[in-house]
PDB file of C-alpha atoms in Angstrom:
ATOM      1  CA  UNK A  12     -80.214 -50.662  45.973  1.00 52.00           C
ATOM      2  CA  UNK A  13     -82.513 -51.823  43.181  1.00 60.00           C
ATOM      3  CA  UNK A  14     -83.635 -48.553  41.662  1.00 72.00           C
ATOM      4  CA  UNK A  15     -82.200 -49.102  38.181  1.00 69.00           C
ATOM      5  CA  UNK A  16     -85.348 -51.065  37.307  1.00 78.00           C
ATOM      6  CA  UNK A  17     -87.176 -47.751  36.960  1.00 91.00           C
ATOM      7  CA  UNK A  18     -85.766 -45.810  33.988  1.00 88.00           C
ATOM      8  CA  UNK A  19     -87.818 -42.692  34.769  1.00 94.00           C
ATOM      9  CA  UNK A  20     -86.546 -42.466  38.328  1.00 96.00           C
ATOM     10  CA  UNK A  21     -84.394 -39.356  38.772  1.00 96.00           C
ATOM     11  CA  UNK A  22     -81.749 -38.315  41.314  1.00 96.00           C
ATOM     12  CA  UNK A  23     -80.661 -41.919  41.885  1.00 93.00           C
ATOM     13  CA  UNK A  24     -77.045 -40.843  42.419  1.00 92.00           C
ATOM     14  CA  UNK A  25     -77.953 -38.410  45.212  1.00 93.00           C
ATOM     15  CA  UNK A  26     -77.576 -41.050  47.932  1.00 93.00           C
ATOM     16  CA  UNK A  27     -80.902 -39.849  49.292  1.00 96.00           C
ATOM     17  CA  UNK A  28     -83.869 -41.936  50.408  1.00 97.00           C
ATOM     18  CA  UNK A  29     -86.443 -42.533  47.669  1.00 98.00           C
ATOM     19  CA  UNK A  30     -90.068 -41.489  48.020  1.00 98.00           C
ATOM     20  CA  UNK A  31     -93.395 -43.067  47.133  1.00 98.00           C
ATOM     21  CA  UNK A  32     -95.911 -40.271  47.561  1.00 98.00           C
ATOM     22  CA  UNK A  33     -99.313 -39.156  46.378  1.00 97.00           C
ATOM     23  CA  UNK A  34    -102.996 -39.399  47.279  1.00 96.00           C
ATOM     24  CA  UNK A  35    -104.508 -42.523  48.753  1.00 92.00           C
ATOM     25  CA  UNK A  36    -106.878 -42.896  45.815  1.00 93.00           C
ATOM     26  CA  UNK A  37    -107.193 -41.354  42.380  1.00 95.00           C
ATOM     27  CA  UNK A  38    -110.260 -39.151  42.753  1.00 95.00           C
ATOM     28  CA  UNK A  39    -109.901 -37.412  39.398  1.00 96.00           C
ATOM     29  CA  UNK A  40    -107.372 -36.088  36.899  1.00 97.00           C
ATOM     30  CA  UNK A  41    -107.093 -32.536  38.207  1.00 97.00           C
ATOM     31  CA  UNK A  42    -106.316 -33.578  41.768  1.00 96.00           C
ATOM     32  CA  UNK A  43    -103.766 -36.169  40.675  1.00 97.00           C
ATOM     33  CA  UNK A  44    -101.942 -33.736  38.396  1.00 98.00           C
ATOM     34  CA  UNK A  45    -101.986 -30.988  41.026  1.00 98.00           C
ATOM     35  CA  UNK A  46    -100.478 -33.246  43.696  1.00 98.00           C
ATOM     36  CA  UNK A  47     -97.911 -34.756  41.331  1.00 98.00           C
ATOM     37  CA  UNK A  48     -96.724 -31.355  40.112  1.00 98.00           C
ATOM     38  CA  UNK A  49     -96.244 -30.090  43.660  1.00 98.00           C
ATOM     39  CA  UNK A  50     -94.406 -33.184  44.908  1.00 98.00           C
ATOM     40  CA  UNK A  51     -92.138 -33.233  41.849  1.00 98.00           C
ATOM     41  CA  UNK A  52     -91.166 -29.597  42.377  1.00 98.00           C
ATOM     42  CA  UNK A  53     -90.158 -30.439  45.952  1.00 98.00           C
ATOM     43  CA  UNK A  54     -88.311 -33.665  45.199  1.00 98.00           C
ATOM     44  CA  UNK A  55     -86.407 -32.084  42.312  1.00 98.00           C
ATOM     45  CA  UNK A  56     -85.281 -29.285  44.624  1.00 98.00           C
ATOM     46  CA  UNK A  57     -84.109 -31.784  47.252  1.00 98.00           C
ATOM     47  CA  UNK A  58     -82.740 -34.415  44.818  1.00 97.00           C
ATOM     48  CA  UNK A  59     -85.072 -37.116  46.126  1.00 98.00           C
ATOM     49  CA  UNK A  60     -85.864 -40.027  43.756  1.00 98.00           C
ATOM     50  CA  UNK A  61     -89.643 -39.950  43.385  1.00 98.00           C
ATOM     51  CA  UNK A  62     -92.415 -42.405  42.452  1.00 98.00           C
ATOM     52  CA  UNK A  63     -95.972 -41.051  42.205  1.00 98.00           C
ATOM     53  CA  UNK A  64     -98.459 -43.137  44.194  1.00 98.00           C
ATOM     54  CA  UNK A  65    -102.195 -43.449  43.695  1.00 97.00           C
ATOM     55  CA  UNK A  66    -104.634 -46.345  44.101  1.00 95.00           C
ATOM     56  CA  UNK A  67    -106.695 -46.956  40.987  1.00 95.00           C
ATOM     57  CA  UNK A  68    -109.311 -48.628  43.169  1.00 91.00           C
ATOM     58  CA  UNK A  69    -109.844 -49.289  46.862  1.00 80.00           C
ATOM     59  CA  UNK A  70    -110.945 -52.824  47.686  1.00 75.00           C
ATOM     60  CA  UNK A  71    -110.250 -52.941  51.425  1.00 68.00           C
ATOM     61  CA  UNK A  72    -112.877 -50.641  52.916  1.00 57.00           C
ATOM     62  CA  UNK A  73    -114.583 -50.546  56.291  1.00 59.00           C
ATOM     63  CA  UNK A  74    -118.103 -50.093  54.933  1.00 64.00           C
ATOM     64  CA  UNK A  75    -119.861 -51.058  51.732  1.00 63.00           C
ATOM     65  CA  UNK A  76    -120.737 -47.413  51.040  1.00 62.00           C
ATOM     66  CA  UNK A  77    -117.093 -46.256  51.258  1.00 70.00           C
ATOM     67  CA  UNK A  78    -115.458 -44.765  48.148  1.00 69.00           C
ATOM     68  CA  UNK A  79    -113.837 -47.442  45.980  1.00 73.00           C
ATOM     69  CA  UNK A  80    -112.824 -45.543  42.859  1.00 79.00           C
ATOM     70  CA  UNK A  81    -113.811 -43.621  39.757  1.00 91.00           C
ATOM     71  CA  UNK A  82    -113.512 -46.640  37.448  1.00 92.00           C
ATOM     72  CA  UNK A  83    -110.504 -48.862  36.877  1.00 94.00           C
ATOM     73  CA  UNK A  84    -109.522 -47.840  33.380  1.00 95.00           C
ATOM     74  CA  UNK A  85    -110.223 -44.170  33.987  1.00 96.00           C
ATOM     75  CA  UNK A  86    -107.998 -44.109  37.067  1.00 96.00           C
ATOM     76  CA  UNK A  87    -105.227 -46.128  35.414  1.00 97.00           C
ATOM     77  CA  UNK A  88    -105.195 -43.734  32.457  1.00 97.00           C
ATOM     78  CA  UNK A  89    -104.778 -40.841  34.895  1.00 97.00           C
ATOM     79  CA  UNK A  90    -101.770 -42.600  36.419  1.00 98.00           C
ATOM     80  CA  UNK A  91    -100.373 -43.060  32.930  1.00 98.00           C
ATOM     81  CA  UNK A  92    -100.921 -39.377  32.151  1.00 98.00           C
ATOM     82  CA  UNK A  93     -99.080 -38.364  35.322  1.00 98.00           C
ATOM     83  CA  UNK A  94     -96.153 -40.536  34.279  1.00 98.00           C
ATOM     84  CA  UNK A  95     -96.062 -39.233  30.710  1.00 98.00           C
ATOM     85  CA  UNK A  96     -96.608 -35.572  31.635  1.00 98.00           C
ATOM     86  CA  UNK A  97     -93.988 -35.375  34.375  1.00 98.00           C
ATOM     87  CA  UNK A  98     -91.689 -38.227  33.288  1.00 98.00           C
ATOM     88  CA  UNK A  99     -91.895 -40.021  36.632  1.00 98.00           C
ATOM     89  CA  UNK A 100     -92.561 -43.666  37.531  1.00 98.00           C
ATOM     90  CA  UNK A 101     -95.867 -44.570  39.173  1.00 98.00           C
ATOM     91  CA  UNK A 102     -97.107 -47.159  41.669  1.00 98.00           C
ATOM     92  CA  UNK A 103    -100.576 -48.525  42.369  1.00 98.00           C
ATOM     93  CA  UNK A 104    -101.890 -51.395  44.436  1.00 97.00           C
ATOM     94  CA  UNK A 105    -103.610 -54.480  43.048  1.00 97.00           C
ATOM     95  CA  UNK A 106    -106.054 -56.810  44.760  1.00 96.00           C
ATOM     96  CA  UNK A 107    -106.853 -59.625  42.345  1.00 95.00           C
ATOM     97  CA  UNK A 108    -104.762 -61.749  39.985  1.00 98.00           C
ATOM     98  CA  UNK A 109    -106.528 -60.159  37.010  1.00 96.00           C
ATOM     99  CA  UNK A 110    -105.461 -56.703  38.231  1.00 97.00           C
ATOM    100  CA  UNK A 111    -101.776 -57.467  37.720  1.00 98.00           C
ATOM    101  CA  UNK A 112    -101.707 -57.637  33.951  1.00 97.00           C
ATOM    102  CA  UNK A 113    -104.255 -54.826  33.641  1.00 97.00           C
ATOM    103  CA  UNK A 114    -102.399 -52.368  35.881  1.00 98.00           C
ATOM    104  CA  UNK A 115     -98.984 -53.319  34.462  1.00 98.00           C
ATOM    105  CA  UNK A 116     -99.982 -51.712  31.169  1.00 98.00           C
ATOM    106  CA  UNK A 117    -100.149 -48.317  32.895  1.00 98.00           C
ATOM    107  CA  UNK A 118     -97.784 -48.219  35.899  1.00 98.00           C
ATOM    108  CA  UNK A 119     -94.194 -49.093  36.784  1.00 97.00           C
ATOM    109  CA  UNK A 120     -94.593 -50.619  40.248  1.00 98.00           C
ATOM    110  CA  UNK A 121     -97.308 -53.027  41.404  1.00 98.00           C
ATOM    111  CA  UNK A 122     -98.022 -52.886  45.112  1.00 98.00           C
ATOM    112  CA  UNK A 123     -99.355 -55.857  47.060  1.00 98.00           C
ATOM    113  CA  UNK A 124    -101.552 -54.685  49.955  1.00 96.00           C
ATOM    114  CA  UNK A 125    -100.569 -55.797  53.446  1.00 95.00           C
ATOM    115  CA  UNK A 126    -103.643 -57.947  53.974  1.00 93.00           C
ATOM    116  CA  UNK A 127    -102.909 -59.809  50.713  1.00 97.00           C
ATOM    117  CA  UNK A 128     -99.129 -60.263  50.823  1.00 98.00           C
ATOM    118  CA  UNK A 129     -99.464 -63.970  51.667  1.00 97.00           C
ATOM    119  CA  UNK A 130    -101.653 -64.573  48.614  1.00 97.00           C
ATOM    120  CA  UNK A 131     -99.226 -66.552  46.480  1.00 98.00           C
ATOM    121  CA  UNK A 132    -101.161 -66.311  43.217  1.00 98.00           C
ATOM    122  CA  UNK A 133    -101.355 -62.524  43.512  1.00 98.00           C
ATOM    123  CA  UNK A 134     -97.643 -62.095  44.266  1.00 98.00           C
ATOM    124  CA  UNK A 135     -96.676 -64.436  41.427  1.00 98.00           C
ATOM    125  CA  UNK A 136     -98.992 -62.675  38.972  1.00 98.00           C
ATOM    126  CA  UNK A 137     -97.414 -59.324  39.853  1.00 98.00           C
ATOM    127  CA  UNK A 138     -93.884 -60.684  39.514  1.00 98.00           C
ATOM    128  CA  UNK A 139     -94.623 -62.289  36.152  1.00 98.00           C
ATOM    129  CA  UNK A 140     -95.521 -58.907  34.634  1.00 98.00           C
ATOM    130  CA  UNK A 141     -91.852 -57.906  34.928  1.00 97.00           C
ATOM    131  CA  UNK A 142     -92.742 -54.831  36.974  1.00 97.00           C
ATOM    132  CA  UNK A 143     -91.238 -53.948  40.331  1.00 97.00           C
ATOM    133  CA  UNK A 144     -93.329 -55.544  43.085  1.00 98.00           C
ATOM    134  CA  UNK A 145     -93.743 -53.567  46.309  1.00 98.00           C
ATOM    135  CA  UNK A 146     -94.672 -56.046  49.043  1.00 98.00           C
ATOM    136  CA  UNK A 147     -96.403 -54.457  52.004  1.00 98.00           C
ATOM    137  CA  UNK A 148     -95.671 -56.305  55.231  1.00 97.00           C
ATOM    138  CA  UNK A 149     -98.834 -57.731  56.713  1.00 95.00           C
ATOM    139  CA  UNK A 150     -99.933 -56.048  59.923  1.00 93.00           C
ATOM    140  CA  UNK A 151     -99.961 -59.563  61.387  1.00 93.00           C
ATOM    141  CA  UNK A 152     -96.519 -60.645  60.113  1.00 95.00           C
ATOM    142  CA  UNK A 153     -93.032 -60.543  61.564  1.00 96.00           C
ATOM    143  CA  UNK A 154     -90.225 -58.824  59.629  1.00 97.00           C
ATOM    144  CA  UNK A 155     -88.499 -62.202  59.259  1.00 97.00           C
ATOM    145  CA  UNK A 156     -91.505 -63.714  57.508  1.00 97.00           C
ATOM    146  CA  UNK A 157     -91.231 -61.205  54.664  1.00 98.00           C
ATOM    147  CA  UNK A 158     -88.296 -63.138  53.254  1.00 98.00           C
ATOM    148  CA  UNK A 159     -90.817 -65.707  52.019  1.00 98.00           C
ATOM    149  CA  UNK A 160     -92.821 -63.068  50.129  1.00 98.00           C
ATOM    150  CA  UNK A 161     -89.620 -61.808  48.498  1.00 98.00           C
ATOM    151  CA  UNK A 162     -88.648 -65.371  47.639  1.00 98.00           C
ATOM    152  CA  UNK A 163     -91.956 -65.862  45.811  1.00 98.00           C
ATOM    153  CA  UNK A 164     -91.045 -62.943  43.558  1.00 98.00           C
ATOM    154  CA  UNK A 165     -87.595 -64.432  42.942  1.00 98.00           C
ATOM    155  CA  UNK A 166     -89.011 -67.898  42.307  1.00 98.00           C
ATOM    156  CA  UNK A 167     -91.238 -66.302  39.666  1.00 98.00           C
ATOM    157  CA  UNK A 168     -88.138 -65.208  37.745  1.00 97.00           C
ATOM    158  CA  UNK A 169     -87.862 -61.627  38.981  1.00 96.00           C
ATOM    159  CA  UNK A 170     -85.455 -59.808  41.268  1.00 95.00           C
ATOM    160  CA  UNK A 171     -87.570 -56.643  41.317  1.00 96.00           C
ATOM    161  CA  UNK A 172     -88.953 -56.664  44.852  1.00 97.00           C
ATOM    162  CA  UNK A 173     -89.281 -54.038  47.568  1.00 98.00           C
ATOM    163  CA  UNK A 174     -90.665 -54.432  51.079  1.00 98.00           C
ATOM    164  CA  UNK A 175     -92.797 -51.766  52.748  1.00 98.00           C
ATOM    165  CA  UNK A 176     -93.508 -51.754  56.482  1.00 97.00           C
ATOM    166  CA  UNK A 177     -96.855 -50.164  57.344  1.00 93.00           C
ATOM    167  CA  UNK A 178     -96.986 -50.945  61.038  1.00 91.00           C
ATOM    168  CA  UNK A 179     -98.081 -53.920  63.098  1.00 91.00           C
ATOM    169  CA  UNK A 180    -101.429 -54.396  64.821  1.00 87.00           C
ATOM    170  CA  UNK A 181    -101.319 -53.468  68.492  1.00 81.00           C
ATOM    171  CA  UNK A 182    -104.593 -54.174  70.194  1.00 77.00           C
ATOM    172  CA  UNK A 183    -107.827 -53.595  68.347  1.00 75.00           C
ATOM    173  CA  UNK A 184    -107.547 -50.014  67.161  1.00 74.00           C
ATOM    174  CA  UNK A 185    -103.914 -49.045  66.882  1.00 81.00           C
ATOM    175  CA  UNK A 186    -100.666 -49.688  64.998  1.00 84.00           C
ATOM    176  CA  UNK A 187     -97.041 -49.606  66.054  1.00 89.00           C
ATOM    177  CA  UNK A 188     -93.782 -49.549  64.091  1.00 93.00           C
ATOM    178  CA  UNK A 189     -91.073 -51.893  65.312  1.00 94.00           C
ATOM    179  CA  UNK A 190     -87.908 -50.279  63.997  1.00 96.00           C
ATOM    180  CA  UNK A 191     -85.942 -53.446  64.723  1.00 95.00           C
ATOM    181  CA  UNK A 192     -87.568 -54.814  61.587  1.00 96.00           C
ATOM    182  CA  UNK A 193     -85.868 -52.378  59.209  1.00 97.00           C
ATOM    183  CA  UNK A 194     -82.377 -53.930  59.228  1.00 97.00           C
ATOM    184  CA  UNK A 195     -83.969 -57.381  59.150  1.00 98.00           C
ATOM    185  CA  UNK A 196     -86.051 -56.692  56.037  1.00 98.00           C
ATOM    186  CA  UNK A 197     -83.227 -54.831  54.302  1.00 97.00           C
ATOM    187  CA  UNK A 198     -81.416 -58.165  54.179  1.00 97.00           C
ATOM    188  CA  UNK A 199     -84.112 -59.389  51.801  1.00 97.00           C
ATOM    189  CA  UNK A 200     -84.920 -56.346  49.645  1.00 97.00           C
ATOM    190  CA  UNK A 201     -84.864 -52.529  49.616  1.00 97.00           C
ATOM    191  CA  UNK A 202     -87.134 -51.493  52.465  1.00 98.00           C
ATOM    192  CA  UNK A 203     -89.627 -48.654  52.592  1.00 98.00           C
ATOM    193  CA  UNK A 204     -91.377 -47.230  55.648  1.00 97.00           C
ATOM    194  CA  UNK A 205     -95.017 -46.350  55.074  1.00 96.00           C
ATOM    195  CA  UNK A 206     -95.256 -43.405  57.423  1.00 95.00           C
ATOM    196  CA  UNK A 207     -98.910 -42.478  57.051  1.00 91.00           C
ATOM    197  CA  UNK A 208    -100.512 -45.937  57.128  1.00 87.00           C
ATOM    198  CA  UNK A 209     -98.396 -46.785  60.170  1.00 86.00           C
ATOM    199  CA  UNK A 210    -100.383 -44.095  61.971  1.00 85.00           C
ATOM    200  CA  UNK A 211    -103.800 -45.453  61.103  1.00 66.00           C
ATOM    201  CA  UNK A 212    -106.267 -46.279  63.839  1.00 59.00           C
ATOM    202  CA  UNK A 213    -108.407 -48.952  62.200  1.00 60.00           C
ATOM    203  CA  UNK A 214    -111.647 -50.633  63.317  1.00 51.00           C
ATOM    204  CA  UNK A 215    -113.269 -47.494  64.681  1.00 47.00           C
ATOM    205  CA  UNK A 216    -116.879 -47.889  65.780  1.00 48.00           C
ATOM    206  CA  UNK A 217    -118.048 -45.413  63.118  1.00 51.00           C
ATOM    207  CA  UNK A 218    -116.649 -47.630  60.352  1.00 47.00           C
ATOM    208  CA  UNK A 219    -114.190 -44.937  59.240  1.00 49.00           C
ATOM    209  CA  UNK A 220    -110.478 -45.431  59.905  1.00 55.00           C
ATOM    210  CA  UNK A 221    -108.860 -42.854  62.179  1.00 56.00           C
ATOM    211  CA  UNK A 222    -105.262 -41.711  62.332  1.00 63.00           C
ATOM    212  CA  UNK A 223    -102.521 -39.670  64.016  1.00 72.00           C
ATOM    213  CA  UNK A 224    -101.106 -37.312  61.355  1.00 74.00           C
ATOM    214  CA  UNK A 225     -99.498 -35.274  64.142  1.00 87.00           C
ATOM    215  CA  UNK A 226     -97.007 -38.132  64.517  1.00 89.00           C
ATOM    216  CA  UNK A 227     -95.953 -38.285  60.840  1.00 92.00           C
ATOM    217  CA  UNK A 228     -92.676 -36.460  61.340  1.00 95.00           C
ATOM    218  CA  UNK A 229     -91.796 -38.515  64.421  1.00 94.00           C
ATOM    219  CA  UNK A 230     -92.158 -41.808  62.554  1.00 95.00           C
ATOM    220  CA  UNK A 231     -90.466 -40.499  59.394  1.00 96.00           C
ATOM    221  CA  UNK A 232     -87.444 -39.183  61.307  1.00 97.00           C
ATOM    222  CA  UNK A 233     -87.026 -42.506  63.079  1.00 96.00           C
ATOM    223  CA  UNK A 234     -87.142 -44.324  59.751  1.00 97.00           C
ATOM    224  CA  UNK A 235     -84.421 -42.159  58.237  1.00 97.00           C
ATOM    225  CA  UNK A 236     -82.211 -42.485  61.310  1.00 96.00           C
ATOM    226  CA  UNK A 237     -82.549 -46.253  61.047  1.00 96.00           C
ATOM    227  CA  UNK A 238     -81.384 -46.306  57.413  1.00 95.00           C
ATOM    228  CA  UNK A 239     -84.651 -47.103  55.693  1.00 97.00           C
ATOM    229  CA  UNK A 240     -84.182 -47.051  51.906  1.00 97.00           C
ATOM    230  CA  UNK A 241     -87.390 -45.242  51.101  1.00 98.00           C
ATOM    231  CA  UNK A 242     -90.433 -43.516  52.566  1.00 98.00           C
ATOM    232  CA  UNK A 243     -94.094 -43.891  51.632  1.00 97.00           C
ATOM    233  CA  UNK A 244     -96.239 -40.848  52.395  1.00 96.00           C
ATOM    234  CA  UNK A 245     -99.818 -40.203  51.359  1.00 95.00           C
ATOM    235  CA  UNK A 246    -100.617 -36.536  50.859  1.00 95.00           C
ATOM    236  CA  UNK A 247    -103.546 -34.394  49.750  1.00 94.00           C
ATOM    237  CA  UNK A 248    -104.267 -30.673  49.470  1.00 94.00           C
ATOM    238  CA  UNK A 249    -107.537 -31.205  51.381  1.00 92.00           C
ATOM    239  CA  UNK A 250    -107.211 -34.262  53.643  1.00 88.00           C
ATOM    240  CA  UNK A 251    -110.420 -33.482  55.512  1.00 86.00           C
ATOM    241  CA  UNK A 252    -112.380 -34.032  52.320  1.00 87.00           C
ATOM    242  CA  UNK A 253    -110.268 -36.776  50.753  1.00 81.00           C
ATOM    243  CA  UNK A 254    -112.324 -39.787  49.717  1.00 79.00           C
ATOM    244  CA  UNK A 255    -110.009 -42.295  51.391  1.00 72.00           C
ATOM    245  CA  UNK A 256    -107.636 -42.263  54.387  1.00 67.00           C
ATOM    246  CA  UNK A 257    -107.934 -38.528  54.982  1.00 70.00           C
ATOM    247  CA  UNK A 258    -107.529 -39.026  58.730  1.00 74.00           C
ATOM    248  CA  UNK A 259    -103.887 -40.060  58.453  1.00 77.00           C
ATOM    249  CA  UNK A 260    -102.697 -38.183  55.353  1.00 87.00           C
ATOM    250  CA  UNK A 261    -100.191 -35.328  55.363  1.00 92.00           C
ATOM    251  CA  UNK A 262    -101.438 -31.978  54.136  1.00 94.00           C
ATOM    252  CA  UNK A 263     -99.651 -31.139  50.903  1.00 97.00           C
ATOM    253  CA  UNK A 264     -98.644 -27.744  52.281  1.00 96.00           C
ATOM    254  CA  UNK A 265     -96.566 -29.476  54.962  1.00 96.00           C
ATOM    255  CA  UNK A 266     -94.665 -31.812  52.655  1.00 97.00           C
ATOM    256  CA  UNK A 267     -91.776 -29.536  51.638  1.00 98.00           C
ATOM    257  CA  UNK A 268     -90.806 -28.665  55.200  1.00 97.00           C
ATOM    258  CA  UNK A 269     -90.940 -32.291  56.250  1.00 97.00           C
ATOM    259  CA  UNK A 270     -88.874 -33.575  53.324  1.00 98.00           C
ATOM    260  CA  UNK A 271     -86.336 -30.771  53.752  1.00 98.00           C
ATOM    261  CA  UNK A 272     -85.751 -31.769  57.358  1.00 98.00           C
ATOM    262  CA  UNK A 273     -85.622 -35.471  56.507  1.00 98.00           C
ATOM    263  CA  UNK A 274     -83.118 -34.892  53.714  1.00 97.00           C
ATOM    264  CA  UNK A 275     -80.906 -32.991  56.163  1.00 97.00           C
ATOM    265  CA  UNK A 276     -81.041 -35.901  58.596  1.00 97.00           C
ATOM    266  CA  UNK A 277     -80.245 -38.304  55.785  1.00 97.00           C
ATOM    267  CA  UNK A 278     -77.129 -36.332  54.846  1.00 94.00           C
ATOM    268  CA  UNK A 279     -75.997 -36.443  58.453  1.00 94.00           C
ATOM    269  CA  UNK A 280     -76.565 -40.191  58.715  1.00 90.00           C
ATOM    270  CA  UNK A 281     -74.793 -40.961  55.429  1.00 86.00           C
ATOM    271  CA  UNK A 282     -71.846 -38.865  56.544  1.00 76.00           C
ATOM    272  CA  UNK A 283     -71.321 -40.820  59.756  1.00 61.00           C
TER     273      UNK A 283
END
C-alpha cells in the first residue's frame, strides 16, 4: 500500500487501516488544533496511521449564502500549523487548477472532489505538484471508471494516487454505498471509504444537505470487513453548529469508541 509517500505518517507497520479525519471545513485555528489534538491522541493509542483533513475552502455549496471559508491563505496556514505542531500529514480538497500549486505549498495530499474527478486539467495539475492525489469517486461514476482517473495521475508522471468512495446517487435525495466496488477500485489504487459523506442526503428543499450520522458505524464496519485500505471520517466537537456538513458529521466524543471497535474488527479480519 502506497503510504511511504507521506514521511510524517506514523504507525505504518501496524497493519491497520489508515484514517483521513477532521472537520469538513477549517473554521478557525482553535477548532482545528482542538480536533487534531484529540484525533491524534486516539490514533496514537490505537496505532492507526493518521492524516488530518480540513477543507481550506468550500466551493460546492447548496446556496450562495452558505459558508465557503475564512480565506484561502489563512486556512492553508492553519493546516500547515497543524502539520508542524503535531507532526502529521494533512489533506485538503482543491477545486480549480490554480488551487493545486497554491495548496501544495501547505499540505501533503491534494483531494479532488467527487463532482470534479473527471476534470482532466484539475487532476493533472494536482499530480504535477508531486503530492499524493486523493481521487473521490464521482457520485455518478462506476467503480470501474475510476481506473481512468488513476491513469491520468500516472500519465502525469506520478504513482501517488488514492481512490475514495463517497457513495453513489440513489434517487434525488439519498446515497448508497456499493461495497462490490471496493475490491474493484483496490486493483487501481489504495482505496478509502468516506463514511460520513456516504450518508449525506443532498438536494433538500431547504437548501441545506441532510445526513444519517446514526448509520456511521454501520457503514464503517462494512468497509473494514470488506478490506478497505482507509477510512475518511469528518468529525467536530459541535456538529450542530458546524459551518459545513454538520448533519452527517460524527461527534468528536464518539470517535474513540468507534475507532476502537473498528480496529478490533480489522485485527480479526487480518488474522483470517
